[in-house]
Amino acid sequence: MTIVIGFEGSANKIGIGIIRDGEVLSNPRRTYITPPGQGFLPSDTARHHRAVILTVLKEALEQAGLKPADIDCVAFTKGPGMGSPLVTVALVARTVAQLWGKPLLGVNHCIGHIEMGRLITQADNPTVLYVSGGNTQVIAYSERRYRIFGETIDIAVGNCLDRFARVIKISNDPSPGYNIEQMAKKGSQYVELPYTVKGMDVSFSGITSYIEEAAHKMISSGQCSAEDLCFSLQETVFSMLVEITERAMAHCGSGEVLIVGGVGCNLRLQEMMGVMCEERNAKLFATDERFCIDNGAMIAQAGWEMFRSGQVTELEDSWITQRYRTDEVEVTWRD
């Protein structure tokens, strides 16, 4: 049996998870939450992670009922992500690996999401839509790489939603996206917003600029409510995502879609994707917030796959990088 502990802290979540041969033994997590109207800065986020990481590590081991001696490998997020939080988590992972005398593994954050999604849903060879605060990509596996078929050419879909939440002062607790989703359920009027799909790629900066500029005028003039704007924004950006996912499926001849990343637990996105899949006689796979949102177990799972295929990261190579594309990683654990 192979037991891997995974450290994740590339953005405002700090999570440590333990996986034993496909079984999640523990997966505690903490979130750095800022006041409404504010985002999270790298230095403040890193300070939050430093304050709680050892508590989370203790929780992970206790919940799994394991001692450090039981761990076979220590995996951590190498990138992509925010510099200061990544450094904080990598530092602890490196220290722990040396103290415990265990091999170290630097994991690509995006691949962590994909492997966790595959494990939980048992999807075989899906077209993957990876949507979060920092990433928006349509991915499919081919010849030992996760190939990017389409992506955002500017900001991520989650960043678009978060920035809108800041403009109209929606709470960041538990997350801006979740609160937009709840408000959208009460919206009834669709407001037309810029829709930008360029071939296989999408762009969210235009719709973000437009809605940031227009939101207060529209709400104060009574043209629409905040709930209507939440509803309209969701419908528009999710339609763009469904369109490029369907195009990638057609290209790959795929019969499965897997949605991963923090925005992936949005039930409206899952519903819209489900309609498209039904029309194509395809299957939709998605997970809930335990595994969609950044967590340690996903890094442990990707680390488990990598470790089993003979990969380890030497100490001198255990640096982090803010830019680390999904297709840069050789997928040695899939044929």
mmCIF file of C-alpha atoms in Angstrom:
data_model
loop_
_atom_site.group_PDB
_atom_site.id
_atom_site.type_symbol
_atom_site.label_atom_id
_atom_site.label_comp_id
_atom_site.label_asym_id
_atom_site.label_seq_id
_atom_site.Cartn_x
_atom_site.Cartn_y
_atom_site.Cartn_z
ATOM 1 C CA MET A 1 0.000 0.000 0.000
ATOM 2 C CA THR A 2 1.251 3.469 -0.887
ATOM 3 C CA ILE A 3 0.338 6.398 1.370
ATOM 4 C CA VAL A 4 0.934 9.953 0.140
ATOM 5 C CA ILE A 5 0.383 13.240 1.980
ATOM 6 C CA GLY A 6 -0.380 16.286 -0.168
ATOM 7 C CA PHE A 7 0.106 19.973 0.669
ATOM 8 C CA GLU A 8 -1.956 22.556 -1.270
ATOM 9 C CA GLY A 9 -1.786 26.326 -0.810
ATOM 10 C CA SER A 10 -1.610 28.022 -4.204
ATOM 11 C CA ALA A 11 -4.355 30.577 -3.473
ATOM 12 C CA ASN A 12 -6.578 31.403 -0.472
ATOM 13 C CA LYS A 13 -7.155 27.773 0.616
ATOM 14 C CA ILE A 14 -4.633 25.806 2.646
ATOM 15 C CA GLY A 15 -5.298 22.075 2.624
ATOM 16 C CA ILE A 16 -3.463 18.905 3.592
ATOM 17 C CA GLY A 17 -4.809 15.544 2.466
ATOM 18 C CA ILE A 18 -3.741 11.919 2.803
ATOM 19 C CA ILE A 19 -4.471 9.263 0.161
ATOM 20 C CA ARG A 20 -3.946 5.512 0.497
ATOM 21 C CA ASP A 21 -4.362 3.664 -2.805
ATOM 22 C CA GLY A 22 -7.287 5.752 -4.014
ATOM 23 C CA GLU A 23 -8.908 6.144 -0.586
ATOM 24 C CA VAL A 24 -9.135 9.621 0.967
ATOM 25 C CA LEU A 25 -8.073 9.155 4.602
ATOM 26 C CA SER A 26 -8.230 12.847 5.576
ATOM 27 C CA ASN A 27 -8.593 16.207 3.865
ATOM 28 C CA PRO A 28 -8.775 19.176 6.293
ATOM 29 C CA ARG A 29 -8.741 22.694 4.837
ATOM 30 C CA ARG A 30 -8.818 26.362 5.889
ATOM 31 C CA THR A 31 -9.812 29.404 3.818
ATOM 32 C CA TYR A 32 -8.482 32.943 4.058
ATOM 33 C CA ILE A 33 -11.596 35.135 3.845
ATOM 34 C CA THR A 34 -11.394 38.897 3.305
ATOM 35 C CA PRO A 35 -14.121 41.535 3.915
ATOM 36 C CA PRO A 36 -16.737 42.196 1.170
ATOM 37 C CA GLY A 37 -15.356 44.325 -1.658
ATOM 38 C CA GLN A 38 -11.789 43.077 -1.156
ATOM 39 C CA GLY A 39 -9.705 40.396 -2.824
ATOM 40 C CA PHE A 40 -6.824 38.504 -1.175
ATOM 41 C CA LEU A 41 -3.260 39.761 -1.477
ATOM 42 C CA PRO A 42 -0.373 37.262 -1.784
ATOM 43 C CA SER A 43 1.489 38.442 1.349
ATOM 44 C CA ASP A 44 -1.636 38.412 3.562
ATOM 45 C CA THR A 45 -2.668 35.007 2.200
ATOM 46 C CA ALA A 46 0.804 33.579 2.932
ATOM 47 C CA ARG A 47 0.619 34.980 6.469
ATOM 48 C CA HIS A 48 -2.728 33.199 6.958
ATOM 49 C CA HIS A 49 -1.261 29.918 5.660
ATOM 50 C CA ARG A 50 1.779 30.182 7.956
ATOM 51 C CA ALA A 51 -0.499 30.704 10.953
ATOM 52 C CA VAL A 52 -2.614 27.571 10.386
ATOM 53 C CA ILE A 53 -0.546 25.064 8.380
ATOM 54 C CA LEU A 54 0.845 23.091 11.332
ATOM 55 C CA THR A 55 -2.638 22.827 12.893
ATOM 56 C CA VAL A 56 -3.997 21.513 9.570
ATOM 57 C CA LEU A 57 -1.075 19.034 9.311
ATOM 58 C CA LYS A 58 -1.821 17.732 12.805
ATOM 59 C CA GLU A 59 -5.519 17.380 11.910
ATOM 60 C CA ALA A 60 -4.691 15.486 8.707
ATOM 61 C CA LEU A 61 -2.550 12.929 10.541
ATOM 62 C CA GLU A 62 -5.028 12.551 13.433
ATOM 63 C CA GLN A 63 -8.070 12.121 11.171
ATOM 64 C CA ALA A 64 -6.212 9.498 9.129
ATOM 65 C CA GLY A 65 -5.003 7.774 12.305
ATOM 66 C CA LEU A 66 -1.434 7.765 10.979
ATOM 67 C CA LYS A 67 2.048 8.628 12.214
ATOM 68 C CA PRO A 68 4.754 10.265 10.055
ATOM 69 C CA ALA A 69 6.455 6.836 9.764
ATOM 70 C CA ASP A 70 3.401 5.530 7.844
ATOM 71 C CA ILE A 71 3.759 8.108 5.057
ATOM 72 C CA ASP A 72 5.586 6.983 1.895
ATOM 73 C CA CYS A 73 5.875 10.299 0.055
ATOM 74 C CA VAL A 74 5.322 14.041 0.613
ATOM 75 C CA ALA A 75 3.662 15.866 -2.319
ATOM 76 C CA PHE A 76 3.233 19.629 -2.598
ATOM 77 C CA THR A 77 1.903 22.133 -5.123
ATOM 78 C CA LYS A 78 4.800 23.318 -7.279
ATOM 79 C CA GLY A 79 2.569 25.714 -9.249
ATOM 80 C CA PRO A 80 0.784 27.474 -10.819
ATOM 81 C CA GLY A 81 -0.484 29.917 -8.225
ATOM 82 C CA MET A 82 0.355 32.944 -6.118
ATOM 83 C CA GLY A 83 4.056 33.213 -5.278
ATOM 84 C CA SER A 84 4.056 33.866 -1.519
ATOM 85 C CA PRO A 85 1.446 31.222 -0.564
ATOM 86 C CA LEU A 86 3.186 28.631 -2.793
ATOM 87 C CA VAL A 87 6.557 29.350 -1.127
ATOM 88 C CA THR A 88 5.037 29.050 2.352
ATOM 89 C CA VAL A 89 3.545 25.623 1.658
ATOM 90 C CA ALA A 90 6.572 24.286 -0.254
ATOM 91 C CA LEU A 91 8.827 25.297 2.641
ATOM 92 C CA VAL A 92 6.776 23.260 5.117
ATOM 93 C CA ALA A 93 6.548 20.279 2.725
ATOM 94 C CA ARG A 94 10.333 20.297 2.190
ATOM 95 C CA THR A 95 10.994 20.561 5.944
ATOM 96 C CA VAL A 96 8.561 17.734 6.749
ATOM 97 C CA ALA A 97 10.043 15.490 4.027
ATOM 98 C CA GLN A 98 13.544 15.986 5.460
ATOM 99 C CA LEU A 99 12.459 15.566 9.095
ATOM 100 C CA TRP A 100 10.564 12.376 8.266
ATOM 101 C CA GLY A 101 13.152 11.116 5.766
ATOM 102 C CA LYS A 102 10.592 10.779 2.950
ATOM 103 C CA PRO A 103 10.839 11.447 -0.811
ATOM 104 C CA LEU A 104 9.401 14.717 -2.103
ATOM 105 C CA LEU A 105 7.173 15.336 -5.145
ATOM 106 C CA GLY A 106 6.320 18.682 -6.764
ATOM 107 C CA VAL A 107 2.845 18.479 -8.319
ATOM 108 C CA ASN A 108 1.171 20.605 -11.002
ATOM 109 C CA HIS A 109 -1.950 22.110 -9.396
ATOM 110 C CA CYS A 110 -4.096 21.658 -12.544
ATOM 111 C CA ILE A 111 -3.177 17.989 -12.798
ATOM 112 C CA GLY A 112 -4.096 17.588 -9.127
ATOM 113 C CA HIS A 113 -7.635 18.737 -9.992
ATOM 114 C CA ILE A 114 -7.873 16.380 -12.990
ATOM 115 C CA GLU A 115 -6.584 13.295 -11.147
ATOM 116 C CA MET A 116 -8.861 13.943 -8.163
ATOM 117 C CA GLY A 117 -11.840 14.304 -10.508
ATOM 118 C CA ARG A 118 -10.943 11.047 -12.260
ATOM 119 C CA LEU A 119 -10.559 9.233 -8.938
ATOM 120 C CA ILE A 120 -13.829 10.435 -7.380
ATOM 121 C CA THR A 121 -16.061 10.160 -10.467
ATOM 122 C CA GLN A 122 -14.332 7.129 -12.066
ATOM 123 C CA ALA A 123 -14.495 8.926 -15.443
ATOM 124 C CA ASP A 124 -12.462 6.928 -17.945
ATOM 125 C CA ASN A 125 -11.056 9.351 -20.539
ATOM 126 C CA PRO A 126 -13.080 12.563 -20.289
ATOM 127 C CA THR A 127 -12.803 15.946 -21.946
ATOM 128 C CA VAL A 128 -12.003 18.108 -18.908
ATOM 129 C CA LEU A 129 -13.318 21.592 -18.228
ATOM 130 C CA TYR A 130 -11.055 23.106 -15.569
ATOM 131 C CA VAL A 131 -12.599 26.293 -14.161
ATOM 132 C CA SER A 132 -11.365 28.203 -11.116
ATOM 133 C CA GLY A 133 -10.321 31.639 -9.861
ATOM 134 C CA GLY A 134 -6.994 31.403 -11.647
ATOM 135 C CA ASN A 135 -7.560 28.983 -14.536
ATOM 136 C CA THR A 136 -10.002 28.295 -17.359
ATOM 137 C CA GLN A 137 -8.993 25.466 -19.699
ATOM 138 C CA VAL A 138 -10.561 22.731 -21.822
ATOM 139 C CA ILE A 139 -8.260 19.719 -21.655
ATOM 140 C CA ALA A 140 -8.058 16.220 -23.125
ATOM 141 C CA TYR A 141 -5.467 13.477 -22.631
ATOM 142 C CA SER A 142 -3.363 12.420 -25.614
ATOM 143 C CA GLU A 143 0.043 10.746 -25.872
ATOM 144 C CA ARG A 144 1.275 11.213 -22.301
ATOM 145 C CA ARG A 145 0.151 14.827 -21.979
ATOM 146 C CA TYR A 146 -2.969 16.631 -20.864
ATOM 147 C CA ARG A 147 -3.429 18.753 -24.007
ATOM 148 C CA ILE A 148 -5.057 22.181 -23.768
ATOM 149 C CA PHE A 149 -7.666 22.499 -26.522
ATOM 150 C CA GLY A 150 -9.013 25.887 -25.477
ATOM 151 C CA GLU A 151 -8.507 28.378 -22.678
ATOM 152 C CA THR A 152 -9.110 31.929 -21.540
ATOM 153 C CA ILE A 153 -6.983 34.468 -23.377
ATOM 154 C CA ASP A 154 -7.078 36.908 -20.447
ATOM 155 C CA ILE A 155 -8.634 36.305 -17.003
ATOM 156 C CA ALA A 156 -10.161 33.152 -15.540
ATOM 157 C CA VAL A 157 -13.934 32.713 -15.200
ATOM 158 C CA GLY A 158 -13.642 32.583 -11.390
ATOM 159 C CA ASN A 159 -11.746 35.879 -11.398
ATOM 160 C CA CYS A 160 -14.533 37.424 -13.492
ATOM 161 C CA LEU A 161 -17.146 36.281 -10.930
ATOM 162 C CA ASP A 162 -14.998 37.348 -7.947
ATOM 163 C CA ARG A 163 -14.420 40.819 -9.379
ATOM 164 C CA PHE A 164 -18.125 41.318 -9.997
ATOM 165 C CA ALA A 165 -18.811 40.220 -6.411
ATOM 166 C CA ARG A 166 -16.357 42.871 -5.194
ATOM 167 C CA VAL A 167 -18.105 45.614 -7.218
ATOM 168 C CA ILE A 168 -21.514 44.984 -5.649
ATOM 169 C CA LYS A 169 -20.000 44.069 -2.241
ATOM 170 C CA ILE A 170 -21.119 40.431 -2.099
ATOM 171 C CA SER A 171 -19.689 38.513 0.879
ATOM 172 C CA ASN A 172 -16.541 36.384 0.398
ATOM 173 C CA ASP A 173 -17.812 33.880 2.974
ATOM 174 C CA PRO A 174 -17.779 30.967 2.111
ATOM 175 C CA SER A 175 -16.833 32.209 -1.392
ATOM 176 C CA PRO A 176 -18.004 34.971 -3.752
ATOM 177 C CA GLY A 177 -18.924 32.441 -6.450
ATOM 178 C CA TYR A 178 -21.187 30.488 -4.093
ATOM 179 C CA ASN A 179 -22.989 33.672 -3.024
ATOM 180 C CA ILE A 180 -23.438 34.775 -6.662
ATOM 181 C CA GLU A 181 -24.934 31.329 -7.394
ATOM 182 C CA GLN A 182 -27.482 31.719 -4.563
ATOM 183 C CA MET A 183 -28.425 35.268 -5.629
ATOM 184 C CA ALA A 184 -28.737 34.156 -9.278
ATOM 185 C CA LYS A 185 -31.517 31.743 -8.271
ATOM 186 C CA LYS A 186 -33.645 34.804 -7.349
ATOM 187 C CA GLY A 187 -32.905 36.634 -10.624
ATOM 188 C CA SER A 188 -35.628 36.607 -13.287
ATOM 189 C CA GLN A 189 -34.633 39.218 -15.892
ATOM 190 C CA TYR A 190 -31.848 38.412 -18.356
ATOM 191 C CA VAL A 191 -29.597 41.384 -19.108
ATOM 192 C CA GLU A 192 -27.609 41.056 -22.323
ATOM 193 C CA LEU A 193 -23.854 41.065 -21.687
ATOM 194 C CA PRO A 194 -20.794 40.753 -23.994
ATOM 195 C CA TYR A 195 -20.291 37.139 -25.155
ATOM 196 C CA THR A 196 -16.767 36.459 -26.398
ATOM 197 C CA VAL A 197 -15.771 33.089 -27.838
ATOM 198 C CA LYS A 198 -12.828 33.040 -30.234
ATOM 199 C CA GLY A 199 -12.624 29.607 -31.827
ATOM 200 C CA MET A 200 -11.652 27.283 -28.979
ATOM 201 C CA ASP A 201 -10.780 30.147 -26.621
ATOM 202 C CA VAL A 202 -12.822 32.472 -24.414
ATOM 203 C CA SER A 203 -12.301 35.997 -23.099
ATOM 204 C CA PHE A 204 -13.742 37.306 -19.821
ATOM 205 C CA SER A 205 -12.060 40.702 -19.491
ATOM 206 C CA GLY A 206 -14.630 42.471 -21.720
ATOM 207 C CA ILE A 207 -17.689 41.209 -19.851
ATOM 208 C CA THR A 208 -15.936 42.013 -16.546
ATOM 209 C CA SER A 209 -15.143 45.619 -17.573
ATOM 210 C CA TYR A 210 -18.661 46.085 -18.924
ATOM 211 C CA ILE A 211 -20.445 44.807 -15.808
ATOM 212 C CA GLU A 212 -18.076 46.633 -13.416
ATOM 213 C CA GLU A 213 -18.874 49.879 -15.250
ATOM 214 C CA ALA A 214 -22.635 49.305 -15.639
ATOM 215 C CA ALA A 215 -23.666 47.447 -12.451
ATOM 216 C CA HIS A 216 -24.268 50.404 -10.125
ATOM 217 C CA LYS A 217 -26.025 52.487 -12.810
ATOM 218 C CA MET A 218 -28.326 49.601 -13.730
ATOM 219 C CA ILE A 219 -29.193 48.753 -10.116
ATOM 220 C CA SER A 220 -29.678 52.375 -8.921
ATOM 221 C CA SER A 221 -31.842 53.291 -11.959
ATOM 222 C CA GLY A 222 -34.100 50.285 -11.295
ATOM 223 C CA GLN A 223 -33.292 48.789 -14.705
ATOM 224 C CA CYS A 224 -32.513 45.461 -12.982
ATOM 225 C CA SER A 225 -31.662 44.048 -9.558
ATOM 226 C CA ALA A 226 -28.329 42.711 -8.257
ATOM 227 C CA GLU A 227 -29.910 39.240 -8.450
ATOM 228 C CA ASP A 228 -30.742 39.774 -12.147
ATOM 229 C CA LEU A 229 -27.105 40.700 -12.839
ATOM 230 C CA CYS A 230 -25.843 37.609 -10.987
ATOM 231 C CA PHE A 231 -28.238 35.468 -13.041
ATOM 232 C CA SER A 232 -27.257 37.132 -16.337
ATOM 233 C CA LEU A 233 -23.521 36.942 -15.677
ATOM 234 C CA GLN A 234 -23.722 33.232 -14.815
ATOM 235 C CA GLU A 235 -25.868 32.381 -17.850
ATOM 236 C CA THR A 236 -23.523 34.241 -20.208
ATOM 237 C CA VAL A 237 -20.147 32.991 -18.976
ATOM 238 C CA PHE A 238 -21.371 29.415 -18.495
ATOM 239 C CA SER A 239 -22.806 29.373 -22.038
ATOM 240 C CA MET A 240 -19.367 30.332 -23.337
ATOM 241 C CA LEU A 241 -17.796 27.462 -21.374
ATOM 242 C CA VAL A 242 -20.366 24.908 -22.574
ATOM 243 C CA GLU A 243 -19.783 26.009 -26.180
ATOM 244 C CA ILE A 244 -16.004 25.494 -26.143
ATOM 245 C CA THR A 245 -16.332 22.212 -24.202
ATOM 246 C CA GLU A 246 -18.766 20.845 -26.804
ATOM 247 C CA ARG A 247 -16.392 21.895 -29.597
ATOM 248 C CA ALA A 248 -13.497 20.052 -27.911
ATOM 249 C CA MET A 249 -15.691 16.949 -27.447
ATOM 250 C CA ALA A 250 -16.579 16.973 -31.136
ATOM 251 C CA HIS A 251 -12.901 17.295 -32.027
ATOM 252 C CA CYS A 252 -11.842 14.409 -29.753
ATOM 253 C CA GLY A 253 -14.872 12.200 -30.406
ATOM 254 C CA SER A 254 -15.335 12.141 -26.631
ATOM 255 C CA GLY A 255 -18.382 10.786 -24.799
ATOM 256 C CA GLU A 256 -17.496 12.108 -21.334
ATOM 257 C CA VAL A 257 -17.122 15.532 -19.709
ATOM 258 C CA LEU A 258 -15.472 16.068 -16.334
ATOM 259 C CA ILE A 259 -15.791 19.469 -14.637
ATOM 260 C CA VAL A 260 -13.053 20.294 -12.103
ATOM 261 C CA GLY A 261 -11.845 23.396 -10.235
ATOM 262 C CA GLY A 262 -13.593 25.664 -7.737
ATOM 263 C CA VAL A 263 -16.200 27.023 -10.181
ATOM 264 C CA GLY A 264 -17.001 23.391 -11.070
ATOM 265 C CA CYS A 265 -19.173 22.924 -7.991
ATOM 266 C CA ASN A 266 -21.649 25.518 -9.333
ATOM 267 C CA LEU A 267 -24.869 23.548 -9.871
ATOM 268 C CA ARG A 268 -26.083 25.843 -12.663
ATOM 269 C CA LEU A 269 -22.904 25.191 -14.654
ATOM 270 C CA GLN A 270 -23.363 21.450 -14.068
ATOM 271 C CA GLU A 271 -27.006 21.710 -15.164
ATOM 272 C CA MET A 272 -26.159 23.570 -18.403
ATOM 273 C CA MET A 273 -23.327 21.159 -19.193
ATOM 274 C CA GLY A 274 -25.711 18.267 -18.441
ATOM 275 C CA VAL A 275 -28.191 19.499 -21.084
ATOM 276 C CA MET A 276 -25.424 19.647 -23.693
ATOM 277 C CA CYS A 277 -24.201 16.156 -22.744
ATOM 278 C CA GLU A 278 -27.715 14.740 -22.966
ATOM 279 C CA GLU A 279 -28.089 16.131 -26.496
ATOM 280 C CA ARG A 280 -24.808 14.438 -27.483
ATOM 281 C CA ASN A 281 -25.566 11.168 -25.629
ATOM 282 C CA ALA A 282 -22.522 11.885 -23.479
ATOM 283 C CA LYS A 283 -21.948 11.480 -19.750
ATOM 284 C CA LEU A 284 -21.279 14.343 -17.337
ATOM 285 C CA PHE A 285 -19.016 13.873 -14.310
ATOM 286 C CA ALA A 286 -18.591 16.433 -11.534
ATOM 287 C CA THR A 287 -17.701 16.508 -7.826
ATOM 288 C CA ASP A 288 -18.920 18.537 -4.869
ATOM 289 C CA GLU A 289 -17.113 21.285 -2.953
ATOM 290 C CA ARG A 290 -15.011 18.799 -0.920
ATOM 291 C CA PHE A 291 -12.956 17.913 -3.995
ATOM 292 C CA CYS A 292 -13.740 20.687 -6.549
ATOM 293 C CA ILE A 293 -12.348 23.475 -4.404
ATOM 294 C CA ASP A 294 -8.572 23.442 -3.814
ATOM 295 C CA ASN A 295 -7.687 20.720 -1.302
ATOM 296 C CA GLY A 296 -4.706 18.683 -0.138
ATOM 297 C CA ALA A 297 -6.079 15.284 -1.194
ATOM 298 C CA MET A 298 -5.959 16.220 -4.883
ATOM 299 C CA ILE A 299 -2.238 16.955 -4.596
ATOM 300 C CA ALA A 300 -1.791 13.686 -2.694
ATOM 301 C CA GLN A 301 -3.676 11.780 -5.438
ATOM 302 C CA ALA A 302 -1.636 13.273 -8.298
ATOM 303 C CA GLY A 303 1.479 12.653 -6.169
ATOM 304 C CA TRP A 304 0.377 9.040 -5.605
ATOM 305 C CA GLU A 305 0.060 8.482 -9.377
ATOM 306 C CA MET A 306 3.441 10.132 -10.037
ATOM 307 C CA PHE A 307 5.219 8.302 -7.207
ATOM 308 C CA ARG A 308 3.854 4.921 -8.331
ATOM 309 C CA SER A 309 5.212 5.584 -11.832
ATOM 310 C CA GLY A 310 8.691 6.212 -10.426
ATOM 311 C CA GLN A 311 8.831 9.994 -10.165
ATOM 312 C CA VAL A 312 10.430 11.940 -7.282
ATOM 313 C CA THR A 313 11.600 15.543 -6.956
ATOM 314 C CA GLU A 314 15.126 16.131 -5.705
ATOM 315 C CA LEU A 315 15.512 18.769 -2.981
ATOM 316 C CA GLU A 316 17.419 21.151 -5.280
ATOM 317 C CA ASP A 317 14.575 20.907 -7.831
ATOM 318 C CA SER A 318 11.806 21.539 -5.310
ATOM 319 C CA TRP A 319 11.328 25.224 -6.179
ATOM 320 C CA ILE A 320 7.923 26.658 -6.997
ATOM 321 C CA THR A 321 6.762 28.451 -10.124
ATOM 322 C CA GLN A 322 3.791 30.774 -10.622
ATOM 323 C CA ARG A 323 3.525 29.747 -14.279
ATOM 324 C CA TYR A 324 3.292 26.005 -14.852
ATOM 325 C CA ARG A 325 1.075 24.871 -17.693
ATOM 326 C CA THR A 326 -0.984 21.693 -17.622
ATOM 327 C CA ASP A 327 0.625 20.423 -20.843
ATOM 328 C CA GLU A 328 4.187 20.854 -19.512
ATOM 329 C CA VAL A 329 3.894 17.685 -17.406
ATOM 330 C CA GLU A 330 4.686 14.278 -18.876
ATOM 331 C CA VAL A 331 1.902 11.969 -17.728
ATOM 332 C CA THR A 332 3.932 8.851 -16.971
ATOM 333 C CA TRP A 333 1.089 7.038 -15.140
ATOM 334 C CA ARG A 334 -1.338 6.783 -18.093
ATOM 335 C CA ASP A 335 -0.811 4.731 -21.234
#
